[in-house]
């Protein structure tokens, strides 16, 4: 009977006694002429399974010496109780097949303890490290939990387009999509590029947000969410910005700002709790190796009520704090992450949701307050991160929305379909966007956003 391969995560939970087959990559191999120990990892868990090669009853073939850190092997043997491996069980090797070697002179992960910067230069191999294995497993768990959260609550997953002709955030930092010959594009009589000859017959770009299309979905299905890649060509070389990042954007019809905040708080607590309940092995590793306060911080977030206050109240606190900021604060400024972190980490010691921002620093679609100065936006601010969620109640009045659009001199020719939501069956609605990698920064304790996505895209960097 041929043995079925089992993942290491399963094997470590098995009762000893039976014949098993494991396949994976060698983390370490050590020993002497009587006995050798191989730590084997197959990506299913942070934990390795120990392979014991006792040469009194295991005869190695000539390839055995080529089994070194990084090589891929298949091991058949008996699962036995372990005393020294740190696990309950280990495998007493009977047969080892070498699939692929990893020349110790050349394999970049031969040694442990590389810097995060170096690992970014070998992004094609870094998933094989303990740290990135842990991060990528948690990333998967969070993606799964996001779909589960919304599915269990009657939200529909809406696939919004990646190529669009609109600019949802008005940020103006977009990657263009074109099939025109950029060396010699066709030109109109006025000298401008003639996009009518482009693939889509118009000027297009990669989306910065699925929100505007998400609103169309909410105005038909009630509650929807998007979860996809978004692209921003801002030249922000910070530990919190990517040019390509993933965003989760729920949008809810008949929901106003208070309920929007309730959902945001409940959602993010659910995700953190899910990580605590399902990713403990990886969290313990990250807590030990990356950030000693991680697990405590995660537990504290799920068990505390987030502070809710207006932007105006927050500015008041910041001004009165007497703290020295690189960017001075006064009413009307866009909060920097130093300000957000001061509120969260120094002043309150817990997450904060700010609302009612000055309209001039927020997007055109936010619902206008009666004071004529502020809009019903909300940002959720987190320890170590700053802004993790941005959202708002949307302006549902066609006239008010048009007035704002005209005030901003926006070109709405490509957004006539968006305006139709306000012409036909308009209703109060709200939503928000959670930056997936910012969530992962929080949940993993990693300090640079480049290290929570497999293949980061940042200014001057898109190699892998
Ligand atoms: O605040 P933002 O720009 O909001 C929107 O895009 C809205 N359309 C969301 C909505 O209401 N449906 O972005 C939302 C979140 C931010 O709070 C942040 O977590 C993340 O997306 N984010 C980024 N993450 C990584 N790199 C970047 N360059 C990011 N820009 C925003
Ligand atoms: Mg924002």
Coordinates of N, CA and C in Angstrom, one line a residue, residues 16-159:
X16 N 1.5 8.8 18.0 CA 2.6 8.1 17.5 C 2.3 6.6 17.2
X17 N 3.2 6.0 16.4 CA 3.0 4.5 16.2 C 2.9 4.1 14.7
X18 N 2.4 5.0 13.8 CA 2.2 4.6 12.4 C 3.3 5.0 11.4
X19 N 3.2 4.4 10.3 CA 4.1 4.7 9.2 C 3.6 6.0 8.6
X20 N 4.5 6.9 8.3 CA 4.1 8.2 7.7 C 5.0 8.6 6.5
X21 N 4.5 9.5 5.7 CA 5.2 10.1 4.6 C 5.1 11.6 4.7
X22 N 6.3 12.3 4.8 CA 6.3 13.7 4.9 C 7.2 14.3 3.7
X23 N 6.8 15.4 3.2 CA 7.6 16.1 2.2 C 7.8 17.5 2.5
X24 N 8.9 18.1 2.3 CA 9.1 19.5 2.7 C 10.5 19.9 2.4
X25 N 10.9 21.1 3.0 CA 12.2 21.7 2.8 C 13.0 21.6 4.1
X26 N 14.2 21.3 3.9 CA 15.1 21.2 5.1 C 15.4 22.6 5.7
X27 N 15.1 22.7 7.0 CA 15.5 24.0 7.6 C 16.9 23.9 8.2
X28 N 17.2 22.7 8.9 CA 18.6 22.5 9.4 C 18.8 21.0 9.3
X29 N 20.1 20.7 9.2 CA 20.5 19.3 9.4 C 21.8 19.3 10.2
X30 N 21.8 18.5 11.3 CA 23.0 18.4 12.1 C 23.1 17.0 12.6
X31 N 24.3 16.7 13.2 CA 24.4 15.3 13.7 C 25.9 14.9 13.7
X32 N 26.1 13.6 13.8 CA 27.4 13.0 13.8 C 27.4 11.7 13.0
X33 N 28.4 10.9 13.2 CA 28.5 9.7 12.3 C 27.5 8.6 12.8
X34 N 26.9 8.8 13.9 CA 25.9 7.8 14.4 C 24.5 8.2 14.1
X35 N 24.2 9.5 14.2 CA 22.8 9.9 14.1 C 22.8 11.3 13.4
X36 N 21.7 11.6 12.7 CA 21.5 12.9 12.1 C 20.1 13.4 12.4
X37 N 19.9 14.7 12.6 CA 18.6 15.3 12.8 C 18.3 16.3 11.7
X38 N 17.2 16.2 11.1 CA 16.8 17.1 10.1 C 15.5 17.8 10.6
X39 N 15.5 19.1 10.5 CA 14.2 19.9 10.8 C 13.6 20.1 9.5
X40 N 12.4 19.6 9.4 CA 11.7 19.7 8.1 C 10.4 20.6 8.2
X41 N 10.3 21.5 7.2 CA 9.1 22.4 7.2 C 8.5 22.3 5.8
X42 N 7.1 22.3 5.8 CA 6.5 22.2 4.5 C 5.5 23.4 4.3
X43 N 5.6 24.4 5.1 CA 4.8 25.6 4.9 C 3.4 25.5 5.6
X44 N 3.0 24.3 6.0 CA 1.7 24.2 6.6 C 1.6 24.8 8.0
X45 N 2.7 24.9 8.6 CA 2.7 25.5 10.0 C 4.1 26.1 10.2
X46 N 4.2 26.9 11.2 CA 5.5 27.5 11.6 C 6.4 26.4 12.2
X47 N 5.8 25.3 12.7 CA 6.6 24.3 13.4 C 7.2 23.3 12.4
X48 N 8.4 22.9 12.7 CA 9.1 21.9 11.9 C 8.8 20.5 12.5
X49 N 8.9 19.5 11.7 CA 8.9 18.2 12.3 C 10.3 17.6 12.3
X50 N 10.8 17.0 13.4 CA 12.1 16.5 13.4 C 12.2 15.1 12.8
X51 N 13.2 15.0 11.9 CA 13.5 13.7 11.3 C 14.7 13.1 11.9
X52 N 14.6 11.9 12.5 CA 15.8 11.3 13.1 C 16.3 10.2 12.2
X53 N 17.6 10.4 11.8 CA 18.2 9.4 11.0 C 19.3 8.6 11.9
X54 N 18.8 7.5 12.4 CA 19.7 6.7 13.3 C 20.4 5.7 12.5
X55 N 21.7 5.9 12.3 CA 22.4 5.0 11.3 C 22.5 3.6 11.6
X56 N 22.1 3.2 12.9 CA 22.1 1.8 13.2 C 20.9 1.1 12.6
X57 N 19.9 1.8 12.2 CA 18.8 1.1 11.5 C 18.3 1.9 10.2
X58 N 19.1 2.9 9.8 CA 18.8 3.6 8.6 C 20.1 3.8 7.8
X59 N 20.0 3.2 6.6 CA 21.2 3.3 5.7 C 21.1 4.4 4.7
X60 N 21.9 5.5 4.9 CA 21.7 6.6 3.9 C 22.3 6.2 2.6
X61 N 21.8 6.7 1.5 CA 22.4 6.5 0.2 C 23.4 7.6 -0.1
X62 N 23.9 7.6 -1.3 CA 25.0 8.6 -1.6 C 24.5 10.1 -1.7
X63 N 23.2 10.2 -1.8 CA 22.7 11.6 -1.9 C 22.5 12.2 -0.5
X64 N 22.7 11.4 0.5 CA 22.4 12.0 1.9 C 23.2 13.2 2.2
X65 N 24.5 13.2 1.7 CA 25.4 14.3 2.1 C 24.9 15.6 1.4
X66 N 24.1 15.4 0.3 CA 23.6 16.6 -0.4 C 22.4 17.2 0.2
X67 N 21.9 16.6 1.2 CA 20.7 17.1 1.9 C 21.2 18.2 2.8
X68 N 20.9 19.5 2.4 CA 21.4 20.6 3.2 C 20.2 21.6 3.4
X69 N 20.5 22.6 4.1 CA 19.4 23.6 4.3 C 18.9 24.1 3.0
X70 N 17.5 24.0 2.9 CA 16.9 24.5 1.7 C 16.5 23.4 0.7
X71 N 17.1 22.2 0.8 CA 16.8 21.2 -0.2 C 15.4 20.6 0.1
X72 N 14.8 20.0 -0.9 CA 13.5 19.4 -0.8 C 13.6 17.9 -0.8
X73 N 12.9 17.3 0.2 CA 13.0 15.9 0.4 C 11.7 15.2 0.7
X74 N 11.6 13.9 0.5 CA 10.5 13.1 1.0 C 11.0 12.1 2.0
X75 N 10.3 12.0 3.1 CA 10.8 11.1 4.2 C 9.7 10.1 4.5
X76 N 10.1 8.8 4.4 CA 9.2 7.8 4.9 C 9.7 7.2 6.2
X77 N 8.9 7.0 7.2 CA 9.4 6.5 8.5 C 8.3 6.3 9.5
X78 N 8.7 6.0 10.7 CA 7.7 5.8 11.7 C 7.5 7.0 12.6
X79 N 6.3 7.4 12.9 CA 6.0 8.5 13.8 C 6.2 8.0 15.2
X80 N 7.1 8.6 15.9 CA 7.4 8.1 17.3 C 7.3 9.3 18.3
X81 N 7.1 9.0 19.5 CA 7.1 10.0 20.5 C 8.5 10.7 20.6
X82 N 8.5 12.0 20.8 CA 9.8 12.7 20.8 C 10.1 13.3 22.2
X83 N 11.3 13.2 22.6 CA 11.7 13.9 23.9 C 12.4 15.2 23.7
X84 N 13.2 15.3 22.6 CA 14.1 16.4 22.5 C 13.7 17.5 21.5
X85 N 12.7 17.2 20.6 CA 12.5 18.1 19.5 C 11.6 19.3 19.7
X86 N 11.1 19.4 20.9 CA 10.2 20.5 21.2 C 8.7 20.2 20.7
X87 N 8.6 19.1 20.0 CA 7.2 18.7 19.6 C 6.9 17.3 20.2
X88 N 5.6 16.9 20.2 CA 5.3 15.7 20.8 C 5.8 14.5 20.0
X89 N 5.9 14.6 18.7 CA 6.3 13.5 17.8 C 7.4 13.9 16.9
X90 N 8.1 12.9 16.4 CA 9.2 13.0 15.4 C 9.1 11.8 14.5
X91 N 9.8 11.9 13.4 CA 9.8 10.7 12.4 C 11.2 10.0 12.5
X92 N 11.1 8.7 12.7 CA 12.2 7.9 12.7 C 12.4 7.5 11.2
X93 N 13.4 8.0 10.5 CA 13.5 7.9 9.1 C 13.8 6.4 8.7
X94 N 13.2 6.0 7.6 CA 13.5 4.7 7.0 C 14.0 4.9 5.6
X95 N 13.4 5.8 4.9 CA 13.8 6.1 3.6 C 13.7 7.6 3.3
X96 N 14.8 8.2 2.7 CA 14.7 9.6 2.3 C 15.0 9.7 0.8
X97 N 14.1 10.5 0.1 CA 14.4 10.8 -1.3 C 14.7 12.2 -1.4
X98 N 15.7 12.5 -2.1 CA 16.1 13.9 -2.3 C 15.5 14.4 -3.7
X99 N 14.7 15.4 -3.6 CA 14.1 16.0 -4.8 C 15.0 17.0 -5.5
X100 N 15.4 18.0 -4.6 CA 16.2 19.1 -5.2 C 17.1 19.6 -4.2
X101 N 18.4 19.8 -4.6 CA 19.4 20.3 -3.7 C 19.4 21.9 -3.6
X102 N 20.1 22.4 -2.6 CA 20.2 23.9 -2.5 C 21.7 24.1 -2.1
X103 N 22.5 24.4 -3.1 CA 23.9 24.5 -2.9 C 24.2 25.5 -1.7
X104 N 24.8 24.9 -0.7 CA 25.1 25.8 0.5 C 25.9 27.0 0.2
X105 N 26.8 26.9 -0.8 CA 27.6 28.1 -1.2 C 26.7 29.2 -1.8
X106 N 25.6 28.8 -2.3 CA 24.8 29.8 -3.1 C 23.5 30.1 -2.5
X107 N 22.9 29.2 -1.8 CA 21.5 29.4 -1.3 C 21.5 30.6 -0.3
X108 N 20.7 31.6 -0.7 CA 20.8 32.9 0.2 C 20.2 32.7 1.6
X109 N 19.4 31.7 1.8 CA 18.8 31.5 3.1 C 19.5 30.4 3.9
X110 N 20.8 30.2 3.5 CA 21.6 29.2 4.2 C 21.7 29.5 5.7
X111 N 21.8 30.8 6.0 CA 21.9 31.2 7.4 C 20.7 31.9 7.9
X112 N 20.5 31.9 9.2 CA 19.3 32.6 9.7 C 19.6 34.1 10.0
X113 N 18.6 34.9 10.4 CA 18.8 36.2 10.9 C 19.1 37.3 9.9
X114 N 18.6 37.1 8.7 CA 18.8 38.2 7.7 C 17.9 39.4 8.0
X115 N 18.4 40.6 7.6 CA 17.6 41.8 7.8 C 16.4 41.8 6.9
X116 N 15.3 42.5 7.3 CA 14.1 42.7 6.4 C 14.5 43.3 5.1
X117 N 15.5 44.2 5.1 CA 15.9 44.9 3.9 C 16.5 43.9 2.9
X118 N 17.4 43.0 3.4 CA 18.0 42.0 2.6 C 16.9 41.1 2.0
X119 N 16.0 40.7 2.9 CA 14.9 39.7 2.5 C 14.1 40.3 1.4
X120 N 13.9 41.7 1.4 CA 13.1 42.3 0.3 C 13.8 42.1 -1.0
X121 N 15.2 42.0 -1.0 CA 15.9 41.9 -2.3 C 15.8 40.4 -2.8
X122 N 15.4 39.5 -1.9 CA 15.1 38.1 -2.4 C 13.7 37.8 -2.1
X123 N 12.8 38.7 -2.6 CA 11.4 38.5 -2.3 C 10.8 37.2 -2.9
X124 N 11.6 36.6 -3.9 CA 11.2 35.3 -4.4 C 11.4 34.2 -3.5
X125 N 12.3 34.3 -2.5 CA 12.7 33.2 -1.6 C 12.2 33.5 -0.2
X126 N 11.9 34.7 0.1 CA 11.6 35.0 1.5 C 10.4 34.3 2.1
X127 N 9.4 33.9 1.3 CA 8.3 33.1 1.9 C 8.8 31.8 2.6
X128 N 10.0 31.4 2.3 CA 10.6 30.2 3.0 C 11.1 30.5 4.4
X129 N 11.2 31.7 4.8 CA 11.6 32.0 6.1 C 10.5 31.9 7.1
X130 N 10.8 31.7 8.4 CA 9.7 31.6 9.4 C 8.9 32.8 9.4
X131 N 9.5 34.0 9.4 CA 8.7 35.2 9.5 C 7.7 35.4 8.4
X132 N 8.2 35.2 7.2 CA 7.3 35.4 6.1 C 6.3 34.2 5.9
X133 N 6.6 33.1 6.3 CA 5.7 32.0 6.4 C 4.5 32.4 7.3
X134 N 4.9 32.9 8.5 CA 3.9 33.3 9.5 C 3.0 34.4 8.9
X135 N 3.6 35.4 8.3 CA 2.9 36.5 7.8 C 1.9 36.1 6.7
X136 N 2.4 35.2 5.8 CA 1.6 34.8 4.7 C 0.4 33.9 5.1
X137 N 0.6 33.1 6.1 CA -0.5 32.3 6.6 C -1.5 33.1 7.3
X138 N -1.1 34.2 8.0 CA -2.0 35.1 8.7 C -2.8 35.9 7.6
X139 N -2.0 36.3 6.6 CA -2.7 37.0 5.5 C -3.8 36.2 4.9
X140 N -3.6 34.9 4.6 CA -4.6 34.1 4.1 C -5.8 34.0 5.1
X141 N -5.5 33.8 6.4 CA -6.5 33.6 7.4 C -7.4 34.9 7.5
X142 N -6.8 36.1 7.3 CA -7.5 37.3 7.4 C -8.4 37.5 6.1
X143 N -7.9 37.1 5.0 CA -8.7 37.1 3.8 C -9.9 36.2 3.9
X144 N -9.7 35.0 4.4 CA -10.8 34.1 4.6 C -11.8 34.7 5.6
X145 N -11.3 35.2 6.7 CA -12.2 35.8 7.7 C -13.0 37.0 7.2
X146 N -12.5 37.7 6.3 CA -13.2 38.9 5.7 C -14.4 38.4 5.0
X147 N -14.2 37.4 4.1 CA -15.3 36.8 3.4 C -16.3 36.2 4.3
X148 N -15.9 35.5 5.3 CA -16.8 34.9 6.2 C -17.6 35.9 7.0
X149 N -17.0 37.0 7.4 CA -17.7 38.0 8.2 C -18.8 38.5 7.4
X150 N -18.5 38.9 6.1 CA -19.6 39.5 5.3 C -20.6 38.5 4.9
X151 N -20.2 37.3 4.5 CA -21.1 36.3 4.1 C -22.1 36.0 5.2
X152 N -21.6 35.8 6.4 CA -22.5 35.5 7.5 C -23.5 36.6 7.9
X153 N -23.2 37.8 7.4 CA -24.1 38.9 7.7 C -24.9 39.4 6.5
X154 N -24.9 38.6 5.4 CA -25.8 39.0 4.3 C -25.3 40.0 3.3
X155 N -24.0 40.2 3.3 CA -23.3 41.1 2.4 C -23.0 40.3 1.1
X156 N -23.1 40.9 -0.1 CA -22.7 40.3 -1.3 C -21.4 40.8 -1.8
X157 N -20.5 39.9 -2.2 CA -19.2 40.2 -2.7 C -19.4 40.7 -4.2
X158 N -19.1 42.0 -4.4 CA -19.3 42.6 -5.7 C -17.9 42.8 -6.3
X159 N -17.7 42.3 -7.5 CA -16.4 42.5 -8.2 C -16.5 43.8 -9.0

